[in-house]
Amino acid sequence: MSEAPSTASGWIDEHHNGVRYGLQGDVIADEQSAIQRITVIHSHRYGNGLLLDGCWMTAEHQERHYHEPLVHPALCAARSIDRVLVIGGGDGGTARECLRHHAVKHVDLVEIDGRVVELSQKHLAAIGGGCWSDPRFQLTVGDGIAWVGEASDASYDVVLVDGSDPAGPAEGLFNRSFFQHCRRILKPGGVFATQSESPEAFRAVHIDTVRMLREVFGHADPLYGWVPMYPSGWWSWTFAASDGPRYRSPDPERAAAIGPGCDIWSPRWQAGAFEAIPASIERELSA
Amino acid sequence: MSEAPSTASGWIDEHHNGVRYGLQGDVIADEQSAIQRITVIHSHRYGNGLLLDGCWMTAEHQERHYHEPLVHPALCAARSIDRVLVIGGGDGGTARECLRHHAVKHVDLVEIDGRVVELSQKHLAAIGGGCWSDPRFQLTVGDGIAWVGEASDASYDVVLVDGSDPAGPAEGLFNRSFFQHCRRILKPGGVFATQSESPEAFRAVHIDTVRMLREVFGHADPLYGWVPMYPSGWWSWTFAASDGPRYRSPDPERAAAIGPGCDIWSPRWQAGAFEAIPASIERELSA
């Protein structure tokens, strides 16, 4: 997963396990940061797009498939949403969706690679939108795992993990110690959410993540949706809370304020996406 | 969509609108039938796979993502399931899933291209499984649209359309006259189902199909799932019935008999998949 994207003949591909997903277009930036290889392309189909270590992260006209399902089940369900922590998410899309909730007073975004932020601000400006200049928003370039370890108990209402696959810089975002700190820093009534990989292309990681979150938080459920550019196109996000599966019940007022601006997410879509667990995954999770 | 698949350097790709999805492997058959170009490959990831006119149709280790969602909501919900008609489906996977229901007495499969059947029997034998020799199964190589036009009123309990994209031989499977005949040949309490394309990669066709089925049958609803090898990975099947949305309520006994052998489908998965309609599609369908 760390190989450079193939760019021969105008196609930029991510290769994964004998499958490739490619967009036709041109590379507009390609550099090795201190952390990883960062590639920005212009695609005919989805506008500008971002790859990290050769893996598709986001694109201007496909990012809502990912950001809306990560953000709104959590932001519509936590008891209060004054303070939100985003780990990763250097393209700004997760922060942008959080800041659409007027009750949010402060968003900390901790991104390990400052070059991802800089290149996103330059080439993917629509994804972050107004987040970068929102007075409620605070960017920290640094290690999200250390941030979570050092944060005070009960200091956030919502913690969102918007990281890449569990290899390289994101590996530590999928382990018990990290999740235990996330639970510790959540206020009562808080909600945790993380992207939790494809149940098809990363089945074992997906199942392990859901199981571990259930053990750590007491309540956790995967939600299934689609991000065409990710391996298999089929994706999941897992939500967790200590005081019950509150992430399954969006507050009607918050949902009504946010829903009309959404492309994918709605309370109905969310209710379905939590139930649409494939039979063999359900059997394995309950075994 | 009728171009030959790209096979350079061990990759076989479907190209669609500036996106490509490729499997690594080898071409094992590639011919022009009277109807279309038929390509069979061996892939590292999903076993043997089939393309028609350069578009992915199925593969041994991915076919259940498609066949279970098409078959079981209909077969678990029609009042009786004595007689089933499958239009297309020359790989045999849809018929195989139908024949798992012991109450099914007869399946007519009408496939326009006999070479698809022959090559599937040879190279994709696991997909058809025992269907080809099942005494309840009748294969007709011929025009499914003519078959539906000539069939008697109220002669089938279930009609399933397992065709390719609405260009080339499958174009006539997406129009009002065809759907009206499908309604006519259904018995009271019958259920119709068709694959209804990707809400992302074929959005207009998807919406038109759902709307037209609602007009023709009175009740029709899309169900959303995943077929990684199809454009966007995100797929839909639309179910229709004249006497109400009975396809949303699987018979518990039939479901209990079928469910344990399913990889994707379950009553829970189905309930979610009918609700997981993306917000912008729901708005457009209700406009």
GROMACS .gro file of C-alpha atoms in nm, chain A:
model
  287
    1MET     CA    1   0.000   0.000   0.000
    2SER     CA    2   0.299   0.229   0.010
    3GLU     CA    3   0.390   0.205  -0.355
    4ALA     CA    4   0.370   0.511  -0.576
    5PRO     CA    5   0.057   0.543  -0.784
    6SER     CA    6   0.081   0.421  -1.139
    7THR     CA    7   0.048   0.716  -1.371
    8ALA     CA    8   0.119   0.569  -1.711
    9SER     CA    9  -0.094   0.688  -2.001
   10GLY     CA   10  -0.300   0.941  -1.811
   11TRP     CA   11  -0.439   0.699  -1.552
   12ILE     CA   12  -0.365   0.728  -1.182
   13ASP     CA   13  -0.437   0.399  -1.006
   14GLU     CA   14  -0.445   0.261  -0.658
   15HIS     CA   15  -0.346  -0.104  -0.654
   16HIS     CA   16  -0.480  -0.330  -0.383
   17ASN     CA   17  -0.454  -0.706  -0.372
   18GLY     CA   18  -0.489  -0.773  -0.744
   19VAL     CA   19  -0.746  -0.500  -0.802
   20ARG     CA   20  -0.693  -0.148  -0.928
   21TYR     CA   21  -0.914   0.160  -0.927
   22GLY     CA   22  -0.797   0.437  -1.154
   23LEU     CA   23  -0.897   0.787  -1.249
   24GLN     CA   24  -0.807   0.945  -1.580
   25GLY     CA   25  -0.628   1.273  -1.532
   26ASP     CA   26  -0.302   1.449  -1.462
   27VAL     CA   27  -0.070   1.464  -1.166
   28ILE     CA   28  -0.041   1.822  -1.042
   29ALA     CA   29   0.176   1.763  -0.733
   30ASP     CA   30   0.378   1.465  -0.621
   31GLU     CA   31   0.619   1.486  -0.333
   32GLN     CA   32   0.764   1.292  -0.044
   33SER     CA   33   0.687   1.466   0.284
   34ALA     CA   34   0.853   1.373   0.612
   35ILE     CA   35   0.566   1.129   0.666
   36GLN     CA   36   0.452   0.987   0.334
   37ARG     CA   37   0.422   1.032  -0.039
   38ILE     CA   38   0.158   1.290  -0.127
   39THR     CA   39   0.009   1.304  -0.475
   40VAL     CA   40  -0.251   1.549  -0.600
   41ILE     CA   41  -0.416   1.492  -0.934
   42HIS     CA   42  -0.675   1.654  -1.152
   43SER     CA   43  -0.925   1.393  -1.268
   44HIS     CA   44  -1.180   1.430  -1.544
   45ARG     CA   45  -1.452   1.262  -1.340
   46TYR     CA   46  -1.418   1.389  -0.984
   47GLY     CA   47  -1.211   1.708  -1.002
   48ASN     CA   48  -0.895   1.730  -0.798
   49GLY     CA   49  -0.803   1.428  -0.588
   50LEU     CA   50  -0.551   1.326  -0.324
   51LEU     CA   51  -0.350   1.007  -0.274
   52LEU     CA   52  -0.126   0.925   0.022
   53ASP     CA   53   0.133   0.653  -0.034
   54GLY     CA   54  -0.051   0.561  -0.352
   55CYS     CA   55  -0.392   0.516  -0.187
   56TRP     CA   56  -0.694   0.727  -0.275
   57MET     CA   57  -0.795   0.958   0.008
   58THR     CA   58  -1.046   1.199  -0.136
   59ALA     CA   59  -1.156   1.398  -0.439
   60GLU     CA   60  -1.356   1.717  -0.477
   61HIS     CA   61  -1.665   1.552  -0.623
   62GLN     CA   62  -1.665   1.234  -0.421
   63GLU     CA   63  -1.569   1.347  -0.072
   64ARG     CA   64  -1.921   1.380   0.064
   65HIS     CA   65  -1.966   1.002   0.041
   66TYR     CA   66  -1.705   0.978   0.314
   67HIS     CA   67  -1.734   1.291   0.527
   68GLU     CA   68  -2.109   1.304   0.581
   69PRO     CA   69  -2.134   0.944   0.714
   70LEU     CA   70  -1.839   0.995   0.951
   71VAL     CA   71  -1.959   1.324   1.096
   72HIS     CA   72  -2.337   1.346   1.122
   73PRO     CA   73  -2.431   1.029   1.311
   74ALA     CA   74  -2.193   1.146   1.584
   75LEU     CA   75  -2.270   1.518   1.576
   76CYS     CA   76  -2.645   1.458   1.572
   77ALA     CA   77  -2.631   1.223   1.870
   78ALA     CA   78  -2.377   1.331   2.130
   79ARG     CA   79  -2.543   1.488   2.435
   80SER     CA   80  -2.364   1.817   2.373
   81ILE     CA   81  -2.134   1.910   2.086
   82ASP     CA   82  -1.939   2.202   2.223
   83ARG     CA   83  -1.596   2.053   2.168
   84VAL     CA   84  -1.498   1.821   1.884
   85LEU     CA   85  -1.162   1.653   1.821
   86VAL     CA   86  -1.069   1.537   1.471
   87ILE     CA   87  -0.762   1.313   1.437
   88GLY     CA   88  -0.629   1.320   1.082
   89GLY     CA   89  -0.861   1.475   0.826
   90GLY     CA   90  -0.598   1.710   0.686
   91ASP     CA   91  -0.807   1.779   0.377
   92GLY     CA   92  -1.053   1.971   0.597
   93GLY     CA   93  -1.371   1.790   0.488
   94THR     CA   94  -1.452   1.642   0.827
   95ALA     CA   95  -1.397   1.974   1.002
   96ARG     CA   96  -1.613   2.150   0.744
   97GLU     CA   97  -1.904   1.915   0.810
   98CYS     CA   98  -1.861   1.952   1.188
   99LEU     CA   99  -1.868   2.329   1.164
  100ARG     CA  100  -2.202   2.317   0.982
  101HIS     CA  101  -2.347   2.235   1.326
  102HIS     CA  102  -2.400   2.575   1.484
  103ALA     CA  103  -2.383   2.433   1.836
  104VAL     CA  104  -2.018   2.340   1.783
  105LYS     CA  105  -1.801   2.590   1.966
  106HIS     CA  106  -1.455   2.447   1.907
  107VAL     CA  107  -1.295   2.195   1.671
  108ASP     CA  108  -0.941   2.073   1.728
  109LEU     CA  109  -0.795   1.909   1.419
  110VAL     CA  110  -0.468   1.722   1.477
  111GLU     CA  111  -0.306   1.621   1.150
  112ILE     CA  112   0.034   1.455   1.151
  113ASP     CA  113   0.143   1.585   0.811
  114GLY     CA  114   0.140   1.959   0.759
  115ARG     CA  115   0.206   1.916   0.389
  116VAL     CA  116  -0.130   1.739   0.350
  117VAL     CA  117  -0.297   2.048   0.491
  118GLU     CA  118  -0.096   2.287   0.275
  119LEU     CA  119  -0.154   2.092  -0.046
  120SER     CA  120  -0.524   2.050   0.036
  121GLN     CA  121  -0.563   2.422   0.100
  122LYS     CA  122  -0.398   2.490  -0.234
  123HIS     CA  123  -0.548   2.223  -0.459
  124LEU     CA  124  -0.857   2.093  -0.279
  125ALA     CA  125  -0.983   2.419  -0.137
  126ALA     CA  126  -1.348   2.327  -0.182
  127ILE     CA  127  -1.317   2.031   0.052
  128GLY     CA  128  -1.210   2.231   0.355
  129GLY     CA  129  -1.432   2.518   0.249
  130GLY     CA  130  -1.444   2.784   0.519
  131CYS     CA  131  -1.304   2.563   0.793
  132TRP     CA  132  -0.950   2.699   0.778
  133SER     CA  133  -1.061   3.050   0.869
  134ASP     CA  134  -1.348   2.962   1.102
  135PRO     CA  135  -1.279   3.116   1.446
  136ARG     CA  136  -1.404   2.795   1.607
  137PHE     CA  137  -1.136   2.590   1.431
  138GLN     CA  138  -0.787   2.514   1.563
  139LEU     CA  139  -0.532   2.327   1.350
  140THR     CA  140  -0.245   2.146   1.518
  141VAL     CA  141   0.018   1.974   1.308
  142GLY     CA  142   0.125   1.688   1.527
  143ASP     CA  143   0.076   1.332   1.640
  144GLY     CA  144  -0.289   1.256   1.705
  145ILE     CA  145  -0.204   0.955   1.917
  146ALA     CA  146   0.008   1.163   2.149
  147TRP     CA  147  -0.260   1.434   2.155
  148VAL     CA  148  -0.522   1.186   2.268
  149GLY     CA  149  -0.283   1.044   2.527
  150GLU     CA  150  -0.217   1.387   2.675
  151ALA     CA  151  -0.568   1.534   2.659
  152SER     CA  152  -0.757   1.577   2.985
  153ASP     CA  153  -1.025   1.336   3.096
  154ALA     CA  154  -1.372   1.429   2.971
  155SER     CA  155  -1.248   1.714   2.755
  156TYR     CA  156  -1.435   1.650   2.427
  157ASP     CA  157  -1.795   1.578   2.331
  158VAL     CA  158  -1.706   1.404   2.008
  159VAL     CA  159  -1.386   1.238   1.884
  160LEU     CA  160  -1.364   1.160   1.512
  161VAL     CA  161  -1.080   0.960   1.360
  162ASP     CA  162  -1.032   1.042   0.994
  163GLY     CA  163  -0.715   0.849   0.918
  164SER     CA  164  -0.581   0.629   0.643
  165ASP     CA  165  -0.543   0.252   0.635
  166PRO     CA  166  -0.375   0.088   0.937
  167ALA     CA  167  -0.028   0.072   0.784
  168GLY     CA  168   0.231   0.346   0.815
  169PRO     CA  169   0.136   0.661   1.003
  170ALA     CA  170  -0.221   0.548   1.078
  171GLU     CA  171  -0.135   0.212   1.230
  172GLY     CA  172  -0.164   0.336   1.587
  173LEU     CA  173  -0.518   0.460   1.523
  174PHE     CA  174  -0.650   0.103   1.530
  175ASN     CA  175  -0.537  -0.029   1.868
  176ARG     CA  176  -0.681  -0.074   2.213
  177SER     CA  177  -0.465   0.179   2.391
  178PHE     CA  178  -0.565   0.452   2.148
  179PHE     CA  179  -0.933   0.366   2.179
  180GLN     CA  180  -0.911   0.360   2.559
  181HIS     CA  181  -0.770   0.711   2.559
  182CYS     CA  182  -1.046   0.821   2.323
  183ARG     CA  183  -1.301   0.689   2.568
  184ARG     CA  184  -1.123   0.856   2.857
  185ILE     CA  185  -1.122   1.201   2.698
  186LEU     CA  186  -1.491   1.190   2.603
  187LYS     CA  187  -1.740   1.367   2.826
  188PRO     CA  188  -2.044   1.173   2.952
  189GLY     CA  189  -2.284   1.142   2.662
  190GLY     CA  190  -1.999   1.172   2.413
  191VAL     CA  191  -1.965   0.983   2.087
  192PHE     CA  192  -1.658   0.837   1.920
  193ALA     CA  193  -1.638   0.754   1.548
  194THR     CA  194  -1.371   0.620   1.319
  195GLN     CA  195  -1.353   0.510   0.961
  196SER     CA  196  -1.333   0.133   0.993
  197GLU     CA  197  -1.224   0.015   0.648
  198SER     CA  198  -1.401  -0.199   0.389
  199PRO     CA  199  -1.580  -0.512   0.508
  200GLU     CA  200  -1.479  -0.661   0.173
  201ALA     CA  201  -1.124  -0.541   0.098
  202PHE     CA  202  -1.008  -0.519   0.462
  203ARG     CA  203  -1.242  -0.764   0.625
  204ALA     CA  204  -1.020  -0.873   0.915
  205VAL     CA  205  -0.927  -0.517   1.015
  206HIS     CA  206  -1.291  -0.417   0.992
  207ILE     CA  207  -1.409  -0.695   1.220
  208ASP     CA  208  -1.123  -0.650   1.467
  209THR     CA  209  -1.196  -0.278   1.489
  210VAL     CA  210  -1.565  -0.326   1.561
  211ARG     CA  211  -1.494  -0.595   1.822
  212MET     CA  212  -1.229  -0.390   1.998
  213LEU     CA  213  -1.450  -0.080   2.010
  214ARG     CA  214  -1.732  -0.288   2.159
  215GLU     CA  215  -1.496  -0.412   2.430
  216VAL     CA  216  -1.355  -0.068   2.506
  217PHE     CA  217  -1.671   0.142   2.494
  218GLY     CA  218  -1.944  -0.110   2.568
  219HIS     CA  219  -2.147  -0.004   2.265
  220ALA     CA  220  -2.024   0.016   1.907
  221ASP     CA  221  -2.185  -0.043   1.569
  222PRO     CA  222  -2.062  -0.030   1.212
  223LEU     CA  223  -2.241   0.177   0.951
  224TYR     CA  224  -2.202   0.077   0.586
  225GLY     CA  225  -2.181   0.310   0.288
  226TRP     CA  226  -1.995   0.376  -0.031
  227VAL     CA  227  -1.679   0.559  -0.131
  228PRO     CA  228  -1.626   0.456  -0.494
  229MET     CA  229  -1.253   0.539  -0.496
  230TYR     CA  230  -1.169   0.323  -0.193
  231PRO     CA  231  -1.086  -0.047  -0.230
  232SER     CA  232  -1.411  -0.231  -0.318
  233GLY     CA  233  -1.613   0.093  -0.309
  234TRP     CA  234  -1.778  -0.042   0.003
  235TRP     CA  235  -1.683   0.136   0.322
  236SER     CA  236  -1.764   0.146   0.690
  237TRP     CA  237  -1.751   0.382   0.983
  238THR     CA  238  -1.791   0.259   1.339
  239PHE     CA  239  -1.952   0.462   1.614
  240ALA     CA  240  -1.908   0.400   1.984
  241ALA     CA  241  -2.043   0.537   2.310
  242SER     CA  242  -2.029   0.433   2.673
  243ASP     CA  243  -2.384   0.509   2.777
  244GLY     CA  244  -2.567   0.316   2.503
  245PRO     CA  245  -2.594   0.326   2.125
  246ARG     CA  246  -2.699   0.690   2.122
  247TYR     CA  247  -2.534   0.737   1.779
  248ARG     CA  248  -2.827   0.550   1.627
  249SER     CA  249  -3.079   0.818   1.726
  250PRO     CA  250  -3.012   1.153   1.563
  251ASP     CA  251  -3.156   1.454   1.738
  252PRO     CA  252  -3.443   1.571   1.517
  253GLU     CA  253  -3.358   1.940   1.543
  254ARG     CA  254  -2.993   1.895   1.458
  255ALA     CA  255  -3.084   1.658   1.174
  256ALA     CA  256  -3.337   1.903   1.031
  257ALA     CA  257  -3.076   2.180   1.029
  258ILE     CA  258  -2.809   1.968   0.858
  259GLY     CA  259  -3.003   1.732   0.632
  260PRO     CA  260  -3.102   1.967   0.349
  261GLY     CA  261  -2.735   2.039   0.278
  262CYS     CA  262  -2.637   1.675   0.261
  263ASP     CA  263  -2.583   1.465  -0.048
  264ILE     CA  264  -2.575   1.121   0.118
  265TRP     CA  265  -2.666   1.148   0.485
  266SER     CA  266  -3.018   1.168   0.619
  267PRO     CA  267  -3.175   1.013   0.928
  268ARG     CA  268  -3.339   0.757   0.700
  269TRP     CA  269  -3.015   0.675   0.519
  270GLN     CA  270  -2.834   0.641   0.850
  271ALA     CA  271  -3.096   0.408   0.997
  272GLY     CA  272  -3.063   0.186   0.691
  273ALA     CA  273  -2.685   0.201   0.680
  274PHE     CA  274  -2.660   0.073   1.039
  275GLU     CA  275  -2.885  -0.223   0.952
  276ALA     CA  276  -2.729  -0.308   0.615
  277ILE     CA  277  -2.470  -0.540   0.765
  278PRO     CA  278  -2.385  -0.826   0.531
  279ALA     CA  279  -2.496  -1.161   0.664
  280SER     CA  280  -2.152  -1.316   0.694
  281ILE     CA  281  -2.011  -1.014   0.880
  282GLU     CA  282  -2.304  -1.020   1.120
  283ARG     CA  283  -2.247  -1.389   1.187
  284GLU     CA  284  -1.877  -1.333   1.246
  285LEU     CA  285  -1.932  -1.038   1.478
  286SER     CA  286  -2.182  -1.229   1.689
  287ALA     CA  287  -1.974  -1.549   1.702
   0.00000   0.00000   0.00000
